Coordinates of C-alpha atoms in Angstrom, one line a residue:
M1 CA 0.0 0.0 0.0
M2 CA 1.4 3.4 -1.0
R3 CA 1.5 5.9 1.8
I4 CA 1.6 9.7 1.5
E5 CA 4.9 11.0 2.5
R6 CA 7.1 14.1 2.3
R7 CA 10.7 14.9 3.0
Q8 CA 12.0 17.5 5.4
G9 CA 15.7 17.6 4.6
A10 CA 17.0 14.1 5.4
V11 CA 13.8 13.2 7.3
V12 CA 10.9 11.3 5.8
L13 CA 7.4 12.1 7.3
R14 CA 4.5 9.6 6.9
G15 CA 1.2 9.0 8.6
A16 CA 0.4 11.4 11.4
E17 CA 3.9 12.9 11.2
H18 CA 3.1 14.0 7.6
E19 CA 0.6 16.5 9.1
A20 CA 3.4 18.4 10.9
P21 CA 3.9 22.0 9.5
T22 CA 6.5 22.4 6.8
A23 CA 9.7 24.3 7.7
D24 CA 8.6 27.4 5.8
Q25 CA 5.2 27.3 7.4
A26 CA 6.7 27.0 10.9
L27 CA 9.0 29.9 10.2
L28 CA 6.4 32.2 8.8
D29 CA 3.6 31.6 11.3
S30 CA 2.9 34.1 14.1
P31 CA 5.8 34.4 16.6
E32 CA 5.8 31.7 19.2
P33 CA 5.9 32.5 22.9
D34 CA 9.3 30.9 23.2
W35 CA 10.7 32.4 20.0
Q36 CA 14.0 33.4 21.8
H37 CA 14.8 29.7 21.9
N38 CA 13.2 28.4 18.7
D39 CA 14.2 30.9 16.1
P40 CA 17.9 30.9 16.8
W41 CA 18.0 27.2 16.2
R42 CA 16.2 27.7 12.9
V43 CA 19.0 30.1 11.8
L44 CA 21.4 27.2 12.2
R45 CA 19.2 24.9 10.1
I46 CA 18.9 27.6 7.4
Q47 CA 22.7 28.1 7.5
A48 CA 23.1 24.3 7.0
E49 CA 20.7 24.4 4.0
F50 CA 22.8 27.1 2.3
V51 CA 26.0 25.2 2.9
E52 CA 24.6 22.0 1.6
G53 CA 23.3 23.7 -1.6
F54 CA 26.5 25.6 -2.2
D55 CA 28.5 22.4 -1.7
A56 CA 26.4 20.3 -4.0
L57 CA 26.3 22.9 -6.8
S58 CA 29.7 24.5 -6.5
Q59 CA 31.2 22.6 -9.5
L60 CA 28.1 23.1 -11.7
P61 CA 29.0 24.3 -15.3
S62 CA 27.1 27.1 -16.9
A63 CA 23.4 26.3 -16.5
V64 CA 20.0 27.6 -17.5
S65 CA 16.9 27.2 -15.3
V66 CA 13.6 26.1 -16.9
F67 CA 10.4 26.9 -15.0
G68 CA 6.8 25.8 -15.8
S69 CA 3.8 24.0 -14.6
A70 CA 4.0 20.7 -12.6
R71 CA 0.5 19.9 -14.1
T72 CA 1.6 19.6 -17.7
T73 CA 1.1 16.1 -18.9
P74 CA 3.3 14.1 -21.3
D75 CA 0.6 14.2 -24.0
Q76 CA 0.5 18.0 -24.1
P77 CA 2.6 20.0 -26.7
M78 CA 4.3 22.1 -24.0
Y79 CA 5.7 18.9 -22.4
K80 CA 7.2 18.0 -25.8
N81 CA 8.6 21.5 -26.2
A82 CA 10.1 21.4 -22.7
E83 CA 11.7 18.1 -23.5
L84 CA 13.2 19.4 -26.7
L85 CA 14.3 22.6 -24.9
G86 CA 16.2 20.5 -22.4
R87 CA 17.9 18.7 -25.2
R88 CA 18.8 21.8 -27.1
L89 CA 20.2 23.5 -24.0
T90 CA 22.4 20.5 -23.4
E91 CA 23.6 20.4 -27.0
A92 CA 24.5 24.1 -26.6
G93 CA 26.7 23.3 -23.6
F94 CA 24.5 24.1 -20.7
A95 CA 23.4 22.2 -17.6
V96 CA 19.6 22.3 -17.1
I97 CA 18.1 23.2 -13.7
T98 CA 14.5 22.8 -12.8
G99 CA 12.4 22.6 -9.6
G100 CA 12.8 18.8 -9.9
G101 CA 9.0 18.1 -10.0
P102 CA 6.7 16.7 -12.7
G103 CA 5.3 18.3 -15.7
V104 CA 7.4 20.9 -17.5
M105 CA 10.2 20.3 -15.0
E106 CA 10.3 16.6 -15.7
A107 CA 10.2 17.2 -19.4
A108 CA 13.2 19.6 -19.4
N109 CA 15.2 17.2 -17.1
K110 CA 14.3 14.3 -19.4
G111 CA 15.5 16.1 -22.5
A112 CA 18.8 17.1 -20.8
L113 CA 19.4 13.6 -19.4
E114 CA 18.7 11.8 -22.6
A115 CA 21.1 14.1 -24.4
D116 CA 23.8 13.0 -21.8
G117 CA 23.7 16.4 -20.1
L118 CA 23.7 17.4 -16.5
S119 CA 20.1 17.4 -15.3
V120 CA 19.6 19.2 -12.0
G121 CA 16.6 19.3 -9.8
L122 CA 16.1 21.7 -6.8
G123 CA 13.2 20.2 -4.9
I124 CA 11.2 21.9 -2.1
E125 CA 9.3 20.5 0.9
L126 CA 5.6 20.7 0.3
P127 CA 2.6 19.5 2.3
F128 CA 2.1 16.7 -0.3
E129 CA 5.5 15.6 -1.4
Q130 CA 6.1 15.2 -5.1
G131 CA 9.6 14.0 -4.9
L132 CA 12.3 14.6 -7.5
N133 CA 11.4 13.2 -11.0
A134 CA 13.2 10.2 -12.4
Y135 CA 15.3 12.3 -14.9
V136 CA 17.2 14.3 -12.3
S137 CA 20.9 13.3 -12.2
L138 CA 21.9 15.8 -9.5
G139 CA 19.2 16.7 -6.9
V140 CA 19.0 18.8 -3.9
N141 CA 16.0 19.0 -1.6
F142 CA 15.3 22.2 0.3
R143 CA 13.1 23.1 3.3
Y144 CA 13.0 26.8 2.7
F145 CA 11.9 28.5 -0.5
F146 CA 14.3 31.5 -0.1
A147 CA 17.3 29.1 0.1
R148 CA 16.1 27.3 -3.0
K149 CA 15.6 30.6 -4.9
T150 CA 19.1 31.7 -4.1
M151 CA 20.5 28.5 -5.7
F152 CA 18.4 29.1 -8.9
L153 CA 19.8 32.6 -9.2
K154 CA 23.3 31.9 -8.1
Y155 CA 23.9 29.0 -10.4
S156 CA 21.8 29.9 -13.5
R157 CA 23.0 31.7 -16.6
G158 CA 19.5 32.7 -17.3
F159 CA 15.8 31.7 -17.0
I160 CA 13.3 30.3 -19.4
A161 CA 9.8 30.4 -18.2
M162 CA 7.2 28.2 -19.8
P163 CA 3.5 28.3 -19.0
G164 CA 2.9 27.8 -15.3
G165 CA 1.2 29.0 -12.2
F166 CA 2.0 31.0 -9.2
G167 CA 5.4 29.3 -8.6
T168 CA 6.5 30.2 -12.2
F169 CA 5.3 33.8 -11.8
D170 CA 7.1 34.1 -8.5
E171 CA 10.4 33.0 -10.0
L172 CA 9.9 35.2 -13.0
F173 CA 9.1 38.4 -11.2
E174 CA 11.8 37.9 -8.6
A175 CA 14.4 37.5 -11.4
L176 CA 13.1 40.7 -13.2
T177 CA 13.2 42.6 -10.0
L178 CA 16.8 41.7 -9.3
I179 CA 17.8 42.5 -12.9
Q180 CA 15.9 45.9 -12.8
T181 CA 17.6 46.8 -9.5
K182 CA 21.0 45.6 -10.9
K183 CA 21.4 43.0 -8.2
V184 CA 22.2 40.5 -11.0
T185 CA 23.6 41.4 -14.4
H186 CA 23.8 39.8 -17.8
F187 CA 20.8 37.6 -17.0
P188 CA 18.6 36.8 -19.9
V189 CA 14.9 35.9 -19.3
V190 CA 12.8 34.2 -21.9
L191 CA 9.0 33.7 -21.8
F192 CA 8.3 30.6 -24.0
G193 CA 4.7 30.4 -25.3
T194 CA 3.4 33.6 -26.8
E195 CA -0.3 32.7 -26.5
F196 CA 0.1 32.1 -22.8
W197 CA 2.4 35.1 -22.0
C198 CA 1.1 37.9 -24.3
G199 CA -1.9 38.7 -22.1
L200 CA 0.5 39.3 -19.1
L201 CA 2.8 41.5 -21.2
D202 CA -0.2 43.5 -22.6
W203 CA -1.3 44.2 -19.0
V204 CA 2.2 45.2 -18.0
R205 CA 2.5 47.6 -21.0
G206 CA -1.1 49.0 -20.6
S207 CA -1.4 49.3 -16.8
V208 CA 2.1 49.2 -15.3
Q209 CA 4.3 50.9 -17.9
Q210 CA 1.7 53.5 -18.9
G211 CA 0.9 54.2 -15.3
G212 CA 4.6 55.1 -14.7
F213 CA 5.3 52.2 -12.4
I214 CA 8.2 50.8 -14.5
S215 CA 10.5 52.5 -16.9
D216 CA 10.1 52.3 -20.7
G217 CA 13.2 50.1 -21.1
D218 CA 12.3 47.6 -18.4
L219 CA 10.4 45.3 -20.8
D220 CA 13.6 45.0 -22.9
L221 CA 14.6 42.6 -20.1
V222 CA 12.3 39.9 -21.6
T223 CA 12.3 37.9 -24.8
I224 CA 9.0 36.2 -25.7
T225 CA 9.0 33.5 -28.3
D226 CA 7.6 30.2 -29.5
D227 CA 10.9 29.2 -31.1
I228 CA 13.1 26.8 -29.1
D229 CA 16.3 27.8 -31.0
E230 CA 15.6 31.5 -30.3
A231 CA 15.1 30.7 -26.6
V232 CA 18.4 28.9 -26.4
A233 CA 20.2 31.5 -28.4
A234 CA 19.0 34.2 -26.0
M235 CA 20.9 32.5 -23.2
G236 CA 24.2 33.4 -24.9
L237 CA 27.2 31.1 -24.7
P238 CA 28.1 28.9 -21.8
N239 CA 31.3 30.8 -21.2
G240 CA 29.3 33.8 -20.2
S241 CA 29.2 36.0 -23.3
V242 CA 25.8 37.1 -24.5
G243 CA 24.9 36.7 -28.2

């Protein structure tokens, strides 16, 4: 009988223990009466998570992160596109990083692995554990979203966002914010799937840009395309130069 489980770092939680709060939830909930004793210990756990991530990924070659929906199924065109994208990125000399889950993430990892590339998955503890997909060759599981996000940004040459939900939007807008504020430089961002993304860009141009909330050149940070070769070319070259 299959039992629902999730991982919390090196710990596997099943049954009644599965209902325990995730690490992020425990951290972000209202302060506990005994916070003076609990939160300092969390700092050590967070520190260890950064050390583990840096150690695991320190020798990673130039890499590109691919984001997209975990709900995309293998029979859908976007799954096939993500699989081909993972292959093309590998052939161009990049490692491929995803969130390690199913859907678009699985497809990009599959394309990279089957092209004999380095296929990386950065997993996250969730109430209902998905686990890393079978096509990840180097996987790291995180308790905390902010630690995981740091790894995506530190070890990626650029981002390619395929159709997805809130998680994809979160990663996209965080990257754009860091680029806009020059916290990161030379960091290309591609939106793959014009039909999906055009409505968002129309809103940004019509409500955000015309309202004066961003500068006119800020949308130059993004390439939108349906062409896999164009998406890969936008990442530049693995040695760091931009095409």
